[in-house]
Structure formats: structure tokens, C-alpha cells
Amino acid sequence: MAGRFAPRSARAALPHQAAAPALRTAAPPHDGPPLRAAEQGPPSHGAPALRAAEPSHGGPPLTREWTPPGPLDLRLVLGPLRRGPADPTFRMVADGTFWRATRTPEGPGTLRVAARGDRIAAAAWGPGADWLLAGLPTLLGADDDPDAFVPRHRLLVLTRHRRPGLRLLRTGLVMESLIPSILEQKVTTDEAYRAWRHLVRRFGTPAPGPTADLGLHVMPDPRGWAMIPSWEWHRANVDAKRSSTILRAVRVARRLEEAATMNLPEALTRLELIPGIGPWTSAETLQRSNGAPDAVTVGDLHLPGIVGHALADHRDADDEEMLTLLTPYEGQRHRATRLILLSGHTPKRRSPRMTPGDITHL
């Protein structure tokens, strides 16, 4: 479930992180979407400020500033992109700066984002820098409409009041969310996170920009995923069912990426055409890639009980009862579940945690 818990505050920087360069303040605003160096163009989502900073660590970054239309909590917005505490594609450092390494339609790119008062300051490196800065407002929920949600339960009224900075992000990238979601099928999150770390670090590429101290990597491209040998999947503790699903998906990656521009029913249908991708995986993906406010996660082991406990004091609810309880929030059911999870009103654990599996020694 995207954004299952409220992100923890960042711990103090480790020695190797303290040397990470601070985000520069951008120059006075210019008209134009993010372009290389000093190129300019028409405004997008406000007046971005762009300039090339001093060359460092492989070349100058592009920079941009953007003013959100309302309160914005970067931890809540970007948190769903983080796949575990040592995700090689995502970092949050102690000063509240977020780093993201990704593969855009224009190539690999690294994005650095931080709040500066009521503005958001960003810098980007690599071939995908233009694309990342152009999509910064969309990534941070500029197209999301929190006012479309009308809470009908006291718990949700209070949680929305306490979390005014929650917006649903939209990456516009399907595969970067689909592959880790497939890895999370039917296993513990720890197992999935370890597999993601192993595969991205071993078969991805170092992220562009000053990221060596952070250990950021860009995930493989579709061909890179397809070329991973069977024994490496085994070494990553990924069974044949999940690896086969990923291999089927990357063969039609271009068609799957088209789902990022589709409405929710069509996007769900497109993803679920791939054997091994069902409602759980497609919803988890589209919550991130499309910012879909109604992409409710069904088939989850814990979510129905959490929703049932929060809205009806019934911790043993199943998917059917969960969907019934969420009926008043039709069109905003994903936002409703995120608020429930952020409320902290979850049932106490009654059984031991699921024992992680390990096929690496077989």
C-alpha cells in the first residue's frame, strides 16, 4: 500500500552523507520550462527559476523553484517512492532534502528536492534532467485536488486537519513502480526491499550528479532487466513466478508506460493484461505513476482489517467489507485509505510476523 505509514523524520547525517552538497538557491525567476543551461521558454505551473550552477561532479545541474498552491509536506508526498530504508533509488537526508534517481523517457536522471520556506527548490542532473524539472509540479501533486475529498468519518476529519500537506504524487513513470510492486507480491516487505536493493545495485547504473556518497543508482532499462540471468534472480531471493512476471512486463514496457496517460479503468486493464499482474499490483503501481485517488488496494493481507477497524471497529473485515465501508469515498478511496493509515488508528498485532522465505540456498 503506497504510503502505508507516516515517514519517520530523517536521522542525523552519517559521516559520508554530511559531505553531500547543499541545494543551491535558484536565480530570479525566468519564463520557461526547465531547459539546459540558460535556455528559456513559457512558464509552467507558476514561474520557475532556472539556471546552471557551477560545474560539479560530472557537470552543472539544472535548477528550478516552484511555489505550491497550498500546504505541501514533502515527506508525505514523496514517501511512497521509498522502497525500504536503503532504497538505492531514493534518499532523504537529515536536512530534509530528498534525492531521487530514476529512468525517464529521455534517459537517466537525478532529482534533488527541498522546501525553502513556501517554495520548493529542485536541481537535476543527467540526460533526464529537463524531463524531471518539467514534471516537478506534477510529481508533487499540482494536479491533485485534495478538496475533492469530503470526509464522512470523524477519524478522517481529524487526520486531514492534522496532515494538510498530503497530496498524491504522480511520477508519470509506470515501470519504476511496477517492478518493485511485483517484487512485493506474496512476500514480506523486507524480502522485497532486499531483492530491489540487490538487483538495482548490481544491474542498474550509478545515478548522474553528486550521488556517489549517497550510493544512488538508476534501475536497469527494460533490456537490462531482460538480460538478468536466472541465477541472479535466485540470488536476490526472487522466485520464478515473480521474475517471470517482470520479464513479461519488460518485453512490452513501452505499451505499459502508455498507461501513465490513461484514465484509471483503462490503465488497470492495460497492466492486468500481463499474466502475473493482478488488481493488487496494478493499484500499487497506478497510485504512484498516475496519482490515482481511487486506486484502492484490494488483495492486501492487512489493509481490509485496518480500514474495518478504523471505520467500523471490525478488524477482521475482508476486501468486500472494506469496499463497502469506502463506498462514501467513491472516486477518492485511495486518499481515504492513506488518511486512515496516517491516522495511526490500526489494530494491535495478534500473531507473529510472517517468517521471511529464503530460496537462495536451494
Tab-separated table of C-alpha atoms in Angstrom:
chain	number	residue	atom	x	y	z
A	1	MET	CA	0.000	0.000	0.000
A	2	ALA	CA	1.558	3.300	-1.105
A	3	GLY	CA	2.390	5.393	1.922
A	4	ARG	CA	1.436	2.726	4.423
A	5	PHE	CA	2.841	4.660	7.364
A	6	ALA	CA	3.846	8.219	8.121
A	7	PRO	CA	7.507	8.684	7.157
A	8	ARG	CA	9.888	8.973	10.068
A	9	SER	CA	11.977	12.067	10.461
A	10	ALA	CA	15.433	11.711	8.995
A	11	ARG	CA	18.175	10.617	11.345
A	12	ALA	CA	21.309	12.645	11.784
A	13	ALA	CA	23.545	12.542	8.718
A	14	LEU	CA	26.167	9.840	8.635
A	15	PRO	CA	29.763	10.965	8.056
A	16	HIS	CA	29.647	10.073	4.366
A	17	GLN	CA	26.337	11.941	3.980
A	18	ALA	CA	27.487	15.111	5.675
A	19	ALA	CA	29.631	15.914	2.670
A	20	ALA	CA	26.657	15.856	0.306
A	21	PRO	CA	26.375	19.304	-1.307
A	22	ALA	CA	23.596	21.574	-0.122
A	23	LEU	CA	20.864	22.541	-2.541
A	24	ARG	CA	21.601	25.895	-4.129
A	25	THR	CA	19.040	28.647	-4.247
A	26	ALA	CA	17.933	29.277	-7.795
A	27	ALA	CA	18.301	32.608	-9.552
A	28	PRO	CA	15.431	35.110	-10.008
A	29	PRO	CA	12.510	33.651	-11.971
A	30	HIS	CA	12.651	33.333	-15.743
A	31	ASP	CA	9.840	32.412	-18.088
A	32	GLY	CA	10.192	28.877	-19.265
A	33	PRO	CA	10.072	25.154	-18.609
A	34	PRO	CA	13.372	23.675	-17.487
A	35	LEU	CA	15.876	23.732	-20.316
A	36	ARG	CA	19.580	23.042	-20.473
A	37	ALA	CA	21.900	25.682	-19.045
A	38	ALA	CA	20.382	29.130	-19.681
A	39	GLU	CA	17.694	28.346	-22.291
A	40	GLN	CA	14.253	29.754	-21.568
A	41	GLY	CA	10.605	29.254	-22.602
A	42	PRO	CA	6.943	29.758	-21.497
A	43	PRO	CA	6.013	29.275	-17.813
A	44	SER	CA	4.652	26.028	-16.394
A	45	HIS	CA	2.822	25.694	-13.044
A	46	GLY	CA	3.970	29.097	-11.864
A	47	ALA	CA	7.210	30.935	-12.532
A	48	PRO	CA	10.132	28.503	-12.320
A	49	ALA	CA	13.579	29.828	-11.615
A	50	LEU	CA	16.244	28.095	-13.664
A	51	ARG	CA	19.983	28.384	-14.012
A	52	ALA	CA	23.048	26.250	-14.328
A	53	ALA	CA	25.038	26.050	-11.112
A	54	GLU	CA	28.832	25.751	-11.024
A	55	PRO	CA	30.134	22.549	-12.620
A	56	SER	CA	30.483	19.796	-10.040
A	57	HIS	CA	30.608	16.019	-10.026
A	58	GLY	CA	30.267	15.499	-13.763
A	59	GLY	CA	28.554	18.685	-14.904
A	60	PRO	CA	26.281	21.528	-13.849
A	61	PRO	CA	22.749	20.754	-12.718
A	62	LEU	CA	19.632	22.476	-13.892
A	63	THR	CA	17.679	24.185	-11.124
A	64	ARG	CA	14.118	25.275	-10.632
A	65	GLU	CA	11.902	26.793	-7.968
A	66	TRP	CA	8.166	26.261	-7.732
A	67	THR	CA	5.523	27.618	-5.375
A	68	PRO	CA	2.865	25.012	-4.446
A	69	PRO	CA	-0.773	26.122	-4.481
A	70	GLY	CA	-1.182	25.131	-0.813
A	71	PRO	CA	0.484	23.322	2.093
A	72	LEU	CA	2.905	20.647	0.965
A	73	ASP	CA	4.684	18.057	3.121
A	74	LEU	CA	7.472	16.539	1.044
A	75	ARG	CA	7.768	13.541	3.379
A	76	LEU	CA	4.129	12.621	2.867
A	77	VAL	CA	4.133	13.306	-0.866
A	78	LEU	CA	7.389	11.579	-1.812
A	79	GLY	CA	7.318	8.868	0.869
A	80	PRO	CA	5.527	6.274	-1.311
A	81	LEU	CA	8.514	6.246	-3.689
A	82	ARG	CA	10.817	4.884	-0.988
A	83	ARG	CA	11.228	1.105	-1.118
A	84	GLY	CA	12.811	0.380	2.223
A	85	PRO	CA	15.397	2.089	4.426
A	86	ALA	CA	18.298	1.646	1.977
A	87	ASP	CA	16.485	2.094	-1.344
A	88	PRO	CA	19.254	2.723	-3.915
A	89	THR	CA	16.932	4.998	-5.931
A	90	PHE	CA	15.730	7.267	-3.097
A	91	ARG	CA	17.249	9.122	-0.160
A	92	MET	CA	16.132	11.596	2.462
A	93	VAL	CA	18.988	13.300	4.307
A	94	ALA	CA	18.923	14.948	7.704
A	95	ASP	CA	18.382	18.486	6.397
A	96	GLY	CA	15.082	17.474	4.770
A	97	THR	CA	16.481	17.197	1.240
A	98	PHE	CA	15.135	14.396	-0.955
A	99	TRP	CA	17.124	12.671	-3.685
A	100	ARG	CA	15.556	10.547	-6.401
A	101	ALA	CA	17.304	8.602	-9.154
A	102	THR	CA	15.117	7.381	-11.975
A	103	ARG	CA	14.998	6.444	-15.641
A	104	THR	CA	12.985	8.971	-17.647
A	105	PRO	CA	11.902	8.789	-21.313
A	106	GLU	CA	14.965	10.960	-22.041
A	107	GLY	CA	17.400	8.830	-20.069
A	108	PRO	CA	18.712	8.517	-16.504
A	109	GLY	CA	18.251	11.466	-14.195
A	110	THR	CA	18.747	12.505	-10.592
A	111	LEU	CA	16.386	14.935	-8.860
A	112	ARG	CA	17.119	16.770	-5.615
A	113	VAL	CA	14.178	18.490	-3.882
A	114	ALA	CA	13.918	20.571	-0.724
A	115	ALA	CA	11.470	23.017	0.835
A	116	ARG	CA	12.691	26.608	1.099
A	117	GLY	CA	10.026	28.480	3.031
A	118	ASP	CA	6.856	28.426	0.949
A	119	ARG	CA	8.743	27.404	-2.212
A	120	ILE	CA	10.185	24.142	-3.477
A	121	ALA	CA	13.748	24.227	-4.778
A	122	ALA	CA	14.961	21.489	-7.104
A	123	ALA	CA	18.079	20.552	-9.038
A	124	ALA	CA	18.533	17.793	-11.601
A	125	TRP	CA	21.403	16.047	-13.358
A	126	GLY	CA	21.759	13.718	-16.313
A	127	PRO	CA	20.016	13.278	-19.672
A	128	GLY	CA	16.644	13.186	-17.882
A	129	ALA	CA	17.170	16.490	-16.031
A	130	ASP	CA	14.902	18.530	-18.340
A	131	TRP	CA	12.135	15.955	-18.068
A	132	LEU	CA	12.366	15.752	-14.293
A	133	LEU	CA	12.226	19.512	-13.738
A	134	ALA	CA	9.426	19.981	-16.246
A	135	GLY	CA	7.386	17.417	-14.296
A	136	LEU	CA	8.269	18.701	-10.824
A	137	PRO	CA	4.844	20.261	-10.069
A	138	THR	CA	3.035	17.166	-11.297
A	139	LEU	CA	5.307	14.901	-9.264
A	140	LEU	CA	4.500	16.917	-6.130
A	141	GLY	CA	0.734	16.821	-6.614
A	142	ALA	CA	-0.015	20.035	-8.507
A	143	ASP	CA	-2.699	18.154	-10.461
A	144	ASP	CA	-4.121	16.535	-7.339
A	145	ASP	CA	-7.293	18.009	-5.831
A	146	PRO	CA	-7.420	17.366	-2.070
A	147	ASP	CA	-10.639	19.401	-1.809
A	148	ALA	CA	-12.442	16.727	-3.841
A	149	PHE	CA	-12.301	14.539	-0.751
A	150	VAL	CA	-15.210	15.020	1.679
A	151	PRO	CA	-14.551	13.139	4.956
A	152	ARG	CA	-17.601	11.439	6.457
A	153	HIS	CA	-15.920	9.889	9.486
A	154	ARG	CA	-14.537	11.790	12.435
A	155	LEU	CA	-11.219	9.970	12.211
A	156	LEU	CA	-10.707	11.170	8.639
A	157	VAL	CA	-11.784	14.719	9.505
A	158	LEU	CA	-9.149	14.887	12.234
A	159	THR	CA	-6.415	13.228	10.172
A	160	ARG	CA	-6.906	15.537	7.205
A	161	HIS	CA	-6.761	18.509	9.561
A	162	ARG	CA	-3.500	17.224	11.054
A	163	ARG	CA	-1.953	16.383	7.675
A	164	PRO	CA	-2.730	19.411	5.483
A	165	GLY	CA	0.382	18.830	3.380
A	166	LEU	CA	-0.760	15.470	1.953
A	167	ARG	CA	-1.009	15.419	-1.825
A	168	LEU	CA	-0.937	12.416	-4.136
A	169	LEU	CA	2.208	12.363	-6.228
A	170	ARG	CA	2.268	11.473	-9.905
A	171	THR	CA	5.540	10.273	-11.425
A	172	GLY	CA	4.288	9.625	-14.971
A	173	LEU	CA	6.510	6.517	-14.997
A	174	VAL	CA	4.953	3.058	-14.837
A	175	MET	CA	7.845	0.596	-14.876
A	176	GLU	CA	9.732	2.170	-11.967
A	177	SER	CA	6.725	1.460	-9.725
A	178	LEU	CA	5.541	-1.730	-11.399
A	179	ILE	CA	8.751	-3.749	-10.981
A	180	PRO	CA	9.178	-3.208	-7.218
A	181	SER	CA	5.448	-3.835	-6.775
A	182	ILE	CA	5.838	-7.204	-8.487
A	183	LEU	CA	8.761	-7.971	-6.183
A	184	GLU	CA	6.447	-7.302	-3.213
A	185	GLN	CA	3.895	-9.916	-4.269
A	186	LYS	CA	3.209	-12.575	-1.616
A	187	VAL	CA	6.372	-11.912	0.405
A	188	THR	CA	7.345	-9.770	3.376
A	189	THR	CA	8.348	-6.196	2.663
A	190	ASP	CA	11.837	-6.905	3.987
A	191	GLU	CA	12.300	-9.662	1.403
A	192	ALA	CA	11.076	-7.418	-1.395
A	193	TYR	CA	13.239	-4.499	-0.308
A	194	ARG	CA	16.356	-6.700	-0.202
A	195	ALA	CA	15.623	-8.019	-3.689
A	196	TRP	CA	15.118	-4.492	-5.061
A	197	ARG	CA	18.386	-3.296	-3.499
A	198	HIS	CA	20.361	-6.263	-4.818
A	199	LEU	CA	19.038	-6.059	-8.372
A	200	VAL	CA	19.267	-2.284	-8.787
A	201	ARG	CA	22.766	-2.038	-7.329
A	202	ARG	CA	24.071	-4.955	-9.353
A	203	PHE	CA	22.399	-4.300	-12.704
A	204	GLY	CA	21.486	-0.622	-12.565
A	205	THR	CA	23.825	2.292	-13.230
A	206	PRO	CA	25.232	4.918	-10.850
A	207	ALA	CA	22.953	7.932	-10.763
A	208	PRO	CA	24.156	11.104	-12.515
A	209	GLY	CA	25.304	14.031	-10.411
A	210	PRO	CA	26.950	14.235	-6.980
A	211	THR	CA	25.474	10.975	-5.747
A	212	ALA	CA	28.481	8.766	-5.076
A	213	ASP	CA	28.407	9.432	-1.330
A	214	LEU	CA	24.694	8.618	-1.253
A	215	GLY	CA	25.052	5.380	-3.225
A	216	LEU	CA	22.201	6.240	-5.596
A	217	HIS	CA	21.582	4.065	-8.634
A	218	VAL	CA	19.205	4.189	-11.584
A	219	MET	CA	17.297	0.973	-12.171
A	220	PRO	CA	18.062	-1.037	-15.343
A	221	ASP	CA	16.286	-0.270	-18.597
A	222	PRO	CA	13.916	-2.934	-20.000
A	223	ARG	CA	16.731	-4.691	-21.856
A	224	GLY	CA	18.826	-4.652	-18.685
A	225	TRP	CA	16.058	-6.377	-16.731
A	226	ALA	CA	15.580	-8.916	-19.535
A	227	MET	CA	19.290	-9.810	-19.509
A	228	ILE	CA	19.475	-10.669	-15.797
A	229	PRO	CA	20.485	-14.356	-15.577
A	230	SER	CA	18.207	-16.792	-13.813
A	231	TRP	CA	20.744	-17.438	-11.056
A	232	GLU	CA	20.845	-13.745	-10.188
A	233	TRP	CA	17.085	-13.725	-9.603
A	234	HIS	CA	17.640	-16.740	-7.378
A	235	ARG	CA	20.475	-14.970	-5.553
A	236	ALA	CA	18.133	-11.998	-4.983
A	237	ASN	CA	15.608	-14.416	-3.405
A	238	VAL	CA	13.078	-13.802	-6.202
A	239	ASP	CA	11.097	-16.892	-7.164
A	240	ALA	CA	10.356	-17.881	-10.749
A	241	LYS	CA	6.772	-16.611	-10.631
A	242	ARG	CA	7.768	-13.032	-9.819
A	243	SER	CA	10.822	-12.961	-12.086
A	244	SER	CA	8.770	-14.346	-14.984
A	245	THR	CA	6.152	-11.648	-14.444
A	246	ILE	CA	8.830	-8.948	-14.570
A	247	LEU	CA	10.307	-10.448	-17.738
A	248	ARG	CA	6.874	-10.489	-19.407
A	249	ALA	CA	6.322	-6.871	-18.391
A	250	VAL	CA	9.637	-5.509	-19.650
A	251	ARG	CA	9.068	-7.088	-23.068
A	252	VAL	CA	6.127	-4.699	-23.526
A	253	ALA	CA	7.457	-1.854	-21.390
A	254	ARG	CA	6.638	0.813	-23.965
A	255	ARG	CA	2.983	-0.211	-24.069
A	256	LEU	CA	2.774	-0.387	-20.299
A	257	GLU	CA	4.261	3.116	-19.960
A	258	GLU	CA	1.313	4.388	-22.006
A	259	ALA	CA	-0.901	3.590	-19.009
A	260	ALA	CA	0.512	6.700	-17.272
A	261	THR	CA	-1.654	8.869	-19.545
A	262	MET	CA	-4.820	6.745	-19.349
A	263	ASN	CA	-7.794	7.082	-17.051
A	264	LEU	CA	-7.879	4.625	-14.182
A	265	PRO	CA	-10.115	1.842	-15.628
A	266	GLU	CA	-8.162	1.746	-18.899
A	267	ALA	CA	-4.821	1.849	-17.099
A	268	LEU	CA	-5.817	-1.022	-14.805
A	269	THR	CA	-6.910	-3.065	-17.808
A	270	ARG	CA	-3.667	-2.376	-19.664
A	271	LEU	CA	-1.480	-3.541	-16.771
A	272	GLU	CA	-3.597	-6.569	-15.914
A	273	LEU	CA	-3.260	-7.930	-19.443
A	274	ILE	CA	0.140	-9.215	-18.331
A	275	PRO	CA	-0.112	-12.644	-16.633
A	276	GLY	CA	1.017	-12.277	-13.050
A	277	ILE	CA	-0.198	-8.678	-12.688
A	278	GLY	CA	-3.484	-8.529	-10.798
A	279	PRO	CA	-5.566	-5.870	-9.021
A	280	TRP	CA	-3.148	-5.520	-6.083
A	281	THR	CA	-0.085	-4.896	-8.251
A	282	SER	CA	-1.838	-2.613	-10.732
A	283	ALA	CA	-3.334	-0.455	-7.972
A	284	GLU	CA	0.013	-0.173	-6.153
A	285	THR	CA	1.623	0.938	-9.415
A	286	LEU	CA	-1.000	3.452	-10.543
A	287	GLN	CA	-1.182	5.082	-7.118
A	288	ARG	CA	2.354	6.298	-7.834
A	289	SER	CA	2.597	6.591	-11.610
A	290	ASN	CA	-0.840	8.175	-12.171
A	291	GLY	CA	-1.592	9.760	-8.813
A	292	ALA	CA	-4.905	7.891	-8.990
A	293	PRO	CA	-7.033	8.923	-5.975
A	294	ASP	CA	-9.429	5.993	-6.430
A	295	ALA	CA	-6.879	3.197	-6.973
A	296	VAL	CA	-7.779	1.289	-3.832
A	297	THR	CA	-5.565	-1.691	-2.998
A	298	VAL	CA	-7.502	-4.951	-2.888
A	299	GLY	CA	-5.953	-8.317	-2.111
A	300	ASP	CA	-3.748	-6.868	0.619
A	301	LEU	CA	-3.155	-9.012	3.710
A	302	HIS	CA	-3.564	-6.169	6.220
A	303	LEU	CA	-5.443	-3.252	4.631
A	304	PRO	CA	-9.033	-4.584	4.906
A	305	GLY	CA	-8.594	-5.173	8.644
A	306	ILE	CA	-7.072	-1.713	9.120
A	307	VAL	CA	-9.913	0.004	7.252
A	308	GLY	CA	-12.528	-2.148	9.008
A	309	HIS	CA	-11.025	-1.358	12.409
A	310	ALA	CA	-10.875	2.388	11.678
A	311	LEU	CA	-14.332	2.841	10.177
A	312	ALA	CA	-16.426	0.089	11.782
A	313	ASP	CA	-14.387	-1.317	14.688
A	314	HIS	CA	-14.157	-4.597	12.775
A	315	ARG	CA	-10.574	-5.732	12.455
A	316	ASP	CA	-11.499	-8.940	10.624
A	317	ALA	CA	-13.027	-7.194	7.602
A	318	ASP	CA	-12.315	-8.659	4.178
A	319	ASP	CA	-11.963	-6.919	0.819
A	320	GLU	CA	-15.701	-6.904	0.208
A	321	GLU	CA	-16.448	-5.231	3.533
A	322	MET	CA	-13.603	-2.775	3.027
A	323	LEU	CA	-15.006	-1.684	-0.323
A	324	THR	CA	-18.456	-1.327	1.236
A	325	LEU	CA	-17.071	0.888	4.004
A	326	LEU	CA	-15.255	3.003	1.410
A	327	THR	CA	-18.365	3.455	-0.758
A	328	PRO	CA	-18.956	7.036	0.536
A	329	TYR	CA	-15.498	7.899	-0.802
A	330	GLU	CA	-16.028	6.591	-4.325
A	331	GLY	CA	-13.529	8.360	-6.550
A	332	GLN	CA	-11.260	9.107	-3.552
A	333	ARG	CA	-10.843	5.682	-1.962
A	334	HIS	CA	-7.058	5.626	-2.177
A	335	ARG	CA	-6.880	9.000	-0.436
A	336	ALA	CA	-9.258	7.718	2.244
A	337	THR	CA	-7.061	4.681	2.925
A	338	ARG	CA	-3.918	6.825	3.060
A	339	LEU	CA	-5.539	9.068	5.659
A	340	ILE	CA	-6.593	6.014	7.666
A	341	LEU	CA	-3.036	4.684	7.605
A	342	LEU	CA	-1.616	8.079	8.555
A	343	SER	CA	-4.046	8.351	11.456
A	344	GLY	CA	-2.184	5.605	13.303
A	345	HIS	CA	-5.540	4.049	14.261
A	346	THR	CA	-4.571	0.486	13.422
A	347	PRO	CA	-5.422	-2.734	15.275
A	348	LYS	CA	-2.843	-4.298	17.551
A	349	ARG	CA	-0.959	-7.246	16.186
A	350	ARG	CA	-2.416	-10.613	17.245
A	351	SER	CA	0.038	-13.021	15.643
A	352	PRO	CA	3.772	-13.205	14.951
A	353	ARG	CA	5.164	-11.527	11.888
A	354	MET	CA	5.289	-13.643	8.761
A	355	THR	CA	8.547	-15.564	8.552
A	356	PRO	CA	10.618	-14.419	5.573
A	357	GLY	CA	11.357	-17.083	2.997
A	358	ASP	CA	14.797	-17.802	1.566
A	359	ILE	CA	15.382	-19.690	-1.657
A	360	THR	CA	18.987	-18.615	-2.101
A	361	HIS	CA	20.363	-21.830	-0.573
A	362	LEU	CA	18.170	-24.162	-2.603
